[in-house]
Amino acid sequence: MTANSAAGGTMPTFDINRKISGTAVYRASVEAATYRQEGDYFVFYADASRTKKVLTAAVAAITTIDTVTENR
């Protein structure tokens, strides 16, 4: 998986499973500079050097990761 990263000074927000319906679906929004898949997990980082983890979520729980634009 290719990592996504912020191009400017502000961190993007990533919506996890926001468009998936169902009551048992894991949903979250996270501000992170980058994320990548590490084995069985997606790890979201606060910095491009990947030293500060913001969120770790199981790959099995995630169907979609969307980058939120400001004009939502």
PDB file of C-alpha atoms in Angstrom:
ATOM      1  CA  MET A   1       0.000   0.000   0.000  1.00  0.00           C
ATOM      2  CA  THR A   2       1.231   3.464  -0.820  1.00  0.00           C
ATOM      3  CA  ALA A   3       1.248   5.956   2.028  1.00  0.00           C
ATOM      4  CA  ASN A   4      -0.784   9.130   1.764  1.00  0.00           C
ATOM      5  CA  SER A   5       0.736  12.327   3.109  1.00  0.00           C
ATOM      6  CA  ALA A   6      -0.066  15.953   3.629  1.00  0.00           C
ATOM      7  CA  ALA A   7       1.242  18.292   0.959  1.00  0.00           C
ATOM      8  CA  GLY A   8       0.989  21.491   2.974  1.00  0.00           C
ATOM      9  CA  GLY A   9       1.299  22.593   6.573  1.00  0.00           C
ATOM     10  CA  THR A  10      -2.075  21.324   7.763  1.00  0.00           C
ATOM     11  CA  MET A  11      -2.878  17.699   8.328  1.00  0.00           C
ATOM     12  CA  PRO A  12      -5.667  16.159   6.283  1.00  0.00           C
ATOM     13  CA  THR A  13      -8.591  14.391   7.899  1.00  0.00           C
ATOM     14  CA  PHE A  14      -9.283  10.806   6.935  1.00  0.00           C
ATOM     15  CA  ASP A  15     -12.786   9.350   7.249  1.00  0.00           C
ATOM     16  CA  ILE A  16     -12.837   5.627   7.924  1.00  0.00           C
ATOM     17  CA  ASN A  17     -15.917   3.719   6.705  1.00  0.00           C
ATOM     18  CA  ARG A  18     -18.116   6.856   6.699  1.00  0.00           C
ATOM     19  CA  LYS A  19     -20.113   5.781   3.638  1.00  0.00           C
ATOM     20  CA  ILE A  20     -20.647   2.200   4.834  1.00  0.00           C
ATOM     21  CA  SER A  21     -24.056   1.522   6.384  1.00  0.00           C
ATOM     22  CA  GLY A  22     -24.768  -0.731   9.333  1.00  0.00           C
ATOM     23  CA  THR A  23     -24.789  -0.467  13.094  1.00  0.00           C
ATOM     24  CA  ALA A  24     -21.804  -2.742  13.718  1.00  0.00           C
ATOM     25  CA  VAL A  25     -19.466  -0.898  11.325  1.00  0.00           C
ATOM     26  CA  TYR A  26     -16.352   0.756  12.779  1.00  0.00           C
ATOM     27  CA  ARG A  27     -16.311   4.469  11.864  1.00  0.00           C
ATOM     28  CA  ALA A  28     -13.808   7.180  12.722  1.00  0.00           C
ATOM     29  CA  SER A  29     -12.326  10.469  11.576  1.00  0.00           C
ATOM     30  CA  VAL A  30      -8.657  11.058  12.226  1.00  0.00           C
ATOM     31  CA  GLU A  31      -6.297  13.956  11.530  1.00  0.00           C
ATOM     32  CA  ALA A  32      -2.979  12.545  10.397  1.00  0.00           C
ATOM     33  CA  ALA A  33      -0.065  13.503   8.188  1.00  0.00           C
ATOM     34  CA  THR A  34       0.218  10.030   6.685  1.00  0.00           C
ATOM     35  CA  TYR A  35      -0.995   6.454   6.964  1.00  0.00           C
ATOM     36  CA  ARG A  36       0.113   3.065   5.744  1.00  0.00           C
ATOM     37  CA  GLN A  37      -0.694  -0.602   6.109  1.00  0.00           C
ATOM     38  CA  GLU A  38       1.619  -2.462   8.465  1.00  0.00           C
ATOM     39  CA  GLY A  39       0.736  -6.144   8.387  1.00  0.00           C
ATOM     40  CA  ASP A  40      -2.789  -6.602   9.745  1.00  0.00           C
ATOM     41  CA  TYR A  41      -3.176  -2.918  10.718  1.00  0.00           C
ATOM     42  CA  PHE A  42      -3.543   0.534   9.199  1.00  0.00           C
ATOM     43  CA  VAL A  43      -1.406   2.965  11.176  1.00  0.00           C
ATOM     44  CA  PHE A  44      -2.060   6.716  11.027  1.00  0.00           C
ATOM     45  CA  TYR A  45       0.825   9.038  11.915  1.00  0.00           C
ATOM     46  CA  ALA A  46       0.972  12.662  13.104  1.00  0.00           C
ATOM     47  CA  ASP A  47       4.255  13.270  11.283  1.00  0.00           C
ATOM     48  CA  ALA A  48       5.729  12.352   7.908  1.00  0.00           C
ATOM     49  CA  SER A  49       8.683  10.582   9.562  1.00  0.00           C
ATOM     50  CA  ARG A  50       6.214   8.077  11.075  1.00  0.00           C
ATOM     51  CA  THR A  51       7.369   8.399  14.678  1.00  0.00           C
ATOM     52  CA  LYS A  52       4.127   9.622  16.307  1.00  0.00           C
ATOM     53  CA  LYS A  53       1.182   7.245  15.965  1.00  0.00           C
ATOM     54  CA  VAL A  54      -2.310   8.763  16.054  1.00  0.00           C
ATOM     55  CA  LEU A  55      -4.434   5.659  15.451  1.00  0.00           C
ATOM     56  CA  THR A  56      -3.952   1.967  14.755  1.00  0.00           C
ATOM     57  CA  ALA A  57      -6.913   0.046  13.320  1.00  0.00           C
ATOM     58  CA  ALA A  58      -7.269  -3.548  12.135  1.00  0.00           C
ATOM     59  CA  VAL A  59      -7.337  -3.965   8.354  1.00  0.00           C
ATOM     60  CA  ALA A  60     -10.299  -6.334   8.747  1.00  0.00           C
ATOM     61  CA  ALA A  61     -12.379  -3.492  10.269  1.00  0.00           C
ATOM     62  CA  ILE A  62     -11.698  -0.994   7.462  1.00  0.00           C
ATOM     63  CA  THR A  63     -13.433  -1.007   4.083  1.00  0.00           C
ATOM     64  CA  THR A  64     -12.829   2.601   2.974  1.00  0.00           C
ATOM     65  CA  ILE A  65     -10.481   5.448   3.881  1.00  0.00           C
ATOM     66  CA  ASP A  66     -11.459   8.778   2.331  1.00  0.00           C
ATOM     67  CA  THR A  67      -9.520  12.035   2.490  1.00  0.00           C
ATOM     68  CA  VAL A  68     -11.849  14.806   3.620  1.00  0.00           C
ATOM     69  CA  THR A  69     -11.688  18.050   1.674  1.00  0.00           C
ATOM     70  CA  GLU A  70     -12.452  21.407   3.242  1.00  0.00           C
ATOM     71  CA  ASN A  71     -15.460  21.876   0.936  1.00  0.00           C
ATOM     72  CA  ARG A  72     -17.283  18.964   2.442  1.00  0.00           C
TER      73      ARG A  72
END
